[in-house]
């Protein structure tokens, strides 16, 4: 089955700096890659996702890049703010031919991001 | 407010006891899932259901069972709890024909002594 490795496990940055979290996956058939943010004691929430037909996607201060050849994808957060402090999870899954995913995600181990004011 | 409701929020349980975690969604999503979250291991899929009447095994199904009698409810049962099942359990759902974004419940923290 799919295996997703996520690094680093912890990341500490100063407010305004950029943060990068990297993930690798093992199954070349995976074609859907979401990122979830989980604040302390809260539920995971989707912040951005990317499908294998694109190499990069941006949404304001966050961006995700995908390298299918190398089987890795990364989350980039620019101009970090204290409210970005949370645990971030990458995930991978295989969508069916219709382009939908049944949510059978394989998650990475998580990265604890701390943004210091 | 539309979303997923899980119960109980937390529970302490003696080993060997039976426990059912409840999950109800009101978004008419076709697909539902149960994940467990353990420190350093991320979230791991236990069981899933693509539509009412069908279920499937995830990555860590042993010791757990599920049922999907209707669209809204997806209970998770531990027939005989063991300490290794101490975890936070998240129910989730997605509209499998739409954007495929997982919506998670607030979680159920289970401690097995």
CSV table of C-alpha atoms in Angstrom, one decimal:
chain,number,residue,atom,x,y,z
A,1,UNK,CA,0.0,0.0,0.0
A,2,UNK,CA,0.8,3.7,-0.1
A,3,UNK,CA,3.4,5.1,2.3
A,4,UNK,CA,3.8,8.8,3.0
A,5,UNK,CA,6.8,10.2,4.8
A,6,UNK,CA,6.7,13.8,6.1
A,7,UNK,CA,9.6,16.0,7.2
A,8,UNK,CA,10.4,17.8,9.4
A,9,UNK,CA,8.5,16.5,12.4
A,10,UNK,CA,8.9,20.0,14.1
A,11,UNK,CA,9.6,23.4,12.6
A,12,UNK,CA,10.1,26.6,14.4
A,13,UNK,CA,10.2,30.0,12.5
A,14,UNK,CA,10.1,33.6,13.3
A,15,UNK,CA,7.0,35.6,12.3
A,16,UNK,CA,7.4,36.8,8.7
A,17,UNK,CA,9.7,34.0,7.7
A,18,UNK,CA,8.8,31.2,5.2
A,19,UNK,CA,8.1,27.6,6.2
A,20,UNK,CA,8.4,24.6,4.0
A,21,UNK,CA,7.2,21.1,4.8
A,22,UNK,CA,8.1,18.2,2.5
A,23,UNK,CA,6.4,14.8,1.8
A,24,UNK,CA,7.3,11.8,-0.2
A,25,UNK,CA,5.0,9.0,-1.3
A,26,UNK,CA,5.6,5.5,-2.6
A,27,UNK,CA,2.7,4.6,-4.9
A,28,UNK,CA,3.2,6.2,-8.3
A,29,UNK,CA,-0.6,5.7,-8.9
A,30,UNK,CA,-1.4,8.3,-6.3
A,31,UNK,CA,-2.8,11.4,-7.9
A,32,UNK,CA,-4.5,13.5,-5.2
A,33,UNK,CA,-2.5,15.3,-2.5
A,34,UNK,CA,-4.2,17.4,0.1
A,35,UNK,CA,-2.8,19.3,3.1
A,36,UNK,CA,-4.6,19.5,6.4
A,37,UNK,CA,-4.1,21.9,9.3
A,38,UNK,CA,-4.9,20.9,12.8
A,39,UNK,CA,-4.9,23.4,15.6
A,40,UNK,CA,-4.5,22.1,19.2
A,41,UNK,CA,-7.5,20.1,20.3
A,42,UNK,CA,-9.4,20.7,17.0
A,43,UNK,CA,-10.3,18.7,14.0
A,44,UNK,CA,-8.1,18.6,10.8
A,45,UNK,CA,-9.2,21.0,8.2
A,46,UNK,CA,-8.2,21.1,4.5
A,47,UNK,CA,-6.1,24.1,3.6
A,48,UNK,CA,-5.0,23.3,0.0
A,49,UNK,CA,-4.8,20.3,-2.3
A,50,UNK,CA,-3.3,19.5,-5.6
A,51,UNK,CA,-3.9,16.9,-8.3
A,52,UNK,CA,-1.3,15.2,-10.4
A,53,UNK,CA,-2.2,17.1,-13.6
A,54,UNK,CA,-0.6,20.3,-12.2
A,55,UNK,CA,2.8,21.1,-10.7
A,56,UNK,CA,1.9,24.0,-8.4
A,57,UNK,CA,-1.1,25.6,-6.8
A,58,UNK,CA,-1.3,28.8,-4.8
A,59,UNK,CA,-3.8,30.3,-2.4
A,60,UNK,CA,-2.7,33.6,-0.9
A,61,UNK,CA,0.2,32.8,1.5
A,62,UNK,CA,0.2,29.1,0.9
A,63,UNK,CA,1.4,27.1,-2.1
A,64,UNK,CA,1.9,23.4,-2.9
A,65,UNK,CA,4.3,22.0,-5.4
A,66,UNK,CA,4.3,18.5,-6.8
A,67,UNK,CA,7.1,16.5,-8.5
A,68,UNK,CA,5.5,13.3,-9.8
A,69,UNK,CA,8.8,12.0,-11.2
A,70,UNK,CA,10.5,12.2,-7.8
A,71,UNK,CA,7.2,11.4,-5.9
A,72,UNK,CA,7.4,14.3,-3.6
A,73,UNK,CA,5.3,17.3,-2.8
A,74,UNK,CA,5.8,20.3,-0.5
A,75,UNK,CA,3.8,22.9,1.3
A,76,UNK,CA,5.1,26.5,1.3
A,77,UNK,CA,3.8,29.1,3.7
A,78,UNK,CA,5.1,32.6,3.2
A,79,UNK,CA,5.0,35.6,5.6
A,80,UNK,CA,4.2,33.3,8.5
A,81,UNK,CA,2.0,34.5,11.3
A,82,UNK,CA,1.5,33.2,14.9
A,83,UNK,CA,-1.9,31.9,13.9
A,84,UNK,CA,-0.2,29.6,11.4
A,85,UNK,CA,1.1,27.6,14.4
A,86,UNK,CA,-0.5,24.2,14.2
A,87,UNK,CA,0.1,20.6,13.1
A,88,UNK,CA,0.2,20.2,9.4
A,89,UNK,CA,-0.5,16.8,7.7
A,90,UNK,CA,0.1,15.9,4.1
A,91,UNK,CA,-1.8,13.0,2.5
A,92,UNK,CA,-2.0,11.0,-0.7
A,93,UNK,CA,-4.7,9.0,-2.4
A,94,UNK,CA,-5.7,7.5,-5.7
A,95,UNK,CA,-8.6,9.0,-7.5
A,96,UNK,CA,-10.8,7.0,-9.7
A,97,UNK,CA,-11.2,7.6,-13.5
A,98,UNK,CA,-13.9,10.1,-12.9
A,99,UNK,CA,-11.4,12.3,-11.0
A,100,UNK,CA,-13.1,11.8,-7.6
A,101,UNK,CA,-11.5,10.5,-4.5
A,102,UNK,CA,-13.2,8.3,-1.9
A,103,UNK,CA,-11.2,9.9,0.9
A,104,UNK,CA,-9.1,6.8,1.5
A,105,UNK,CA,-6.2,9.1,2.4
A,106,UNK,CA,-2.8,7.9,3.6
A,107,UNK,CA,-1.4,10.6,5.9
A,108,UNK,CA,2.1,11.7,6.7
A,109,UNK,CA,3.2,11.7,10.4
A,110,UNK,CA,2.6,15.4,10.8
A,111,UNK,CA,4.7,18.5,11.3
A,112,UNK,CA,4.4,20.7,14.4
A,113,UNK,CA,4.9,24.3,13.1
A,114,UNK,CA,5.5,27.0,15.7
A,115,UNK,CA,5.7,30.6,14.6
A,116,UNK,CA,7.3,32.9,17.1
A,117,UNK,CA,6.1,36.5,17.3
B,1,UNK,CA,-25.4,23.9,11.4
B,2,UNK,CA,-24.5,21.3,8.8
B,3,UNK,CA,-21.6,19.0,9.7
B,4,UNK,CA,-20.6,15.8,11.5
B,5,UNK,CA,-21.4,15.0,15.1
B,6,UNK,CA,-19.4,12.5,17.1
B,7,UNK,CA,-20.3,11.0,20.5
B,8,UNK,CA,-19.0,10.7,23.1
B,9,UNK,CA,-16.4,13.5,23.2
B,10,UNK,CA,-14.3,11.4,25.5
B,11,UNK,CA,-14.5,8.1,27.3
B,12,UNK,CA,-12.5,6.0,29.7
B,13,UNK,CA,-13.1,2.3,29.2
B,14,UNK,CA,-12.0,-0.8,31.0
B,15,UNK,CA,-10.2,-3.4,28.8
B,16,UNK,CA,-12.5,-6.1,27.5
B,17,UNK,CA,-15.5,-3.9,27.4
B,18,UNK,CA,-17.6,-3.2,24.3
B,19,UNK,CA,-17.8,0.4,23.0
B,20,UNK,CA,-19.5,2.1,20.1
B,21,UNK,CA,-18.5,5.5,18.9
B,22,UNK,CA,-21.3,7.3,17.1
B,23,UNK,CA,-21.0,9.4,14.0
B,24,UNK,CA,-23.8,11.3,12.3
B,25,UNK,CA,-23.6,13.7,9.3
B,26,UNK,CA,-26.3,15.9,7.9
B,27,UNK,CA,-24.7,16.9,4.6
B,28,UNK,CA,-26.0,13.9,2.7
B,29,UNK,CA,-22.5,12.8,1.8
B,30,UNK,CA,-22.1,9.5,0.2
B,31,UNK,CA,-18.8,8.5,1.7
B,32,UNK,CA,-17.8,8.2,5.4
B,33,UNK,CA,-14.7,7.2,7.2
B,34,UNK,CA,-13.2,6.4,10.5
B,35,UNK,CA,-9.6,7.5,11.3
B,36,UNK,CA,-7.5,7.1,14.5
B,37,UNK,CA,-4.9,9.6,15.4
B,38,UNK,CA,-1.9,8.7,17.4
B,39,UNK,CA,1.1,10.9,18.3
B,40,UNK,CA,3.9,10.5,15.7
B,41,UNK,CA,1.7,8.3,13.4
B,42,UNK,CA,-0.6,10.8,11.9
B,43,UNK,CA,-4.1,9.7,11.0
B,44,UNK,CA,-4.7,6.1,9.9
B,45,UNK,CA,-7.8,4.8,8.2
B,46,UNK,CA,-9.7,2.1,10.1
B,47,UNK,CA,-12.9,1.5,8.0
B,48,UNK,CA,-14.7,3.4,5.3
B,49,UNK,CA,-18.1,3.3,3.5
B,50,UNK,CA,-18.5,4.6,0.0
B,51,UNK,CA,-22.3,4.5,0.2
B,52,UNK,CA,-25.1,3.3,2.5
B,53,UNK,CA,-25.1,-0.5,2.7
B,54,UNK,CA,-21.4,-0.9,1.9
B,55,UNK,CA,-18.2,-0.9,4.0
B,56,UNK,CA,-14.5,-1.6,3.5
B,57,UNK,CA,-11.4,-2.1,5.5
B,58,UNK,CA,-8.7,0.6,5.8
B,59,UNK,CA,-5.2,0.4,7.0
B,60,UNK,CA,-5.8,-0.7,10.6
B,61,UNK,CA,-9.2,-2.5,10.8
B,62,UNK,CA,-8.4,-5.2,13.3
B,63,UNK,CA,-10.5,-5.0,16.5
B,64,UNK,CA,-13.0,-2.7,14.9
B,65,UNK,CA,-16.3,-3.1,13.0
B,66,UNK,CA,-18.6,-0.6,11.3
B,67,UNK,CA,-22.0,-0.6,9.8
B,68,UNK,CA,-23.8,1.8,7.4
B,69,UNK,CA,-27.5,1.2,7.6
B,70,UNK,CA,-28.3,4.7,6.1
B,71,UNK,CA,-26.6,7.7,4.6
B,72,UNK,CA,-26.3,9.7,7.8
B,73,UNK,CA,-24.9,7.3,10.4
B,74,UNK,CA,-21.6,5.4,10.6
B,75,UNK,CA,-21.0,3.9,14.0
B,76,UNK,CA,-17.6,2.3,15.0
B,77,UNK,CA,-17.6,-0.6,17.4
B,78,UNK,CA,-14.8,-2.0,19.5
B,79,UNK,CA,-16.1,-5.5,20.4
B,80,UNK,CA,-13.5,-6.0,23.2
B,81,UNK,CA,-11.4,-3.0,23.9
B,82,UNK,CA,-7.6,-3.3,24.4
B,83,UNK,CA,-5.2,-0.6,25.7
B,84,UNK,CA,-3.6,-0.2,22.2
B,85,UNK,CA,-6.9,1.2,21.1
B,86,UNK,CA,-6.4,4.2,23.2
B,87,UNK,CA,-6.5,7.0,20.7
B,88,UNK,CA,-8.4,9.9,19.3
B,89,UNK,CA,-10.9,8.8,16.8
B,90,UNK,CA,-12.1,11.0,13.9
B,91,UNK,CA,-15.1,10.4,11.8
B,92,UNK,CA,-15.1,12.1,8.4
B,93,UNK,CA,-17.3,12.3,5.3
B,94,UNK,CA,-17.0,13.4,1.7
B,95,UNK,CA,-19.2,13.9,-1.2
B,96,UNK,CA,-17.6,11.3,-3.4
B,97,UNK,CA,-19.1,12.8,-6.5
B,98,UNK,CA,-18.0,16.3,-5.8
B,99,UNK,CA,-14.9,18.1,-4.5
B,100,UNK,CA,-13.8,15.2,-2.4
B,101,UNK,CA,-12.8,17.4,0.5
B,102,UNK,CA,-12.9,15.5,3.8
B,103,UNK,CA,-15.0,17.0,6.5
B,104,UNK,CA,-14.0,15.8,9.9
B,105,UNK,CA,-16.0,15.5,13.2
B,106,UNK,CA,-14.6,17.0,16.4
B,107,UNK,CA,-13.1,13.6,17.5
B,108,UNK,CA,-13.7,11.2,20.3
B,109,UNK,CA,-10.9,10.6,22.8
B,110,UNK,CA,-10.9,7.0,24.0
B,111,UNK,CA,-8.8,5.7,26.8
B,112,UNK,CA,-8.7,2.0,27.5
B,113,UNK,CA,-7.3,1.0,30.8
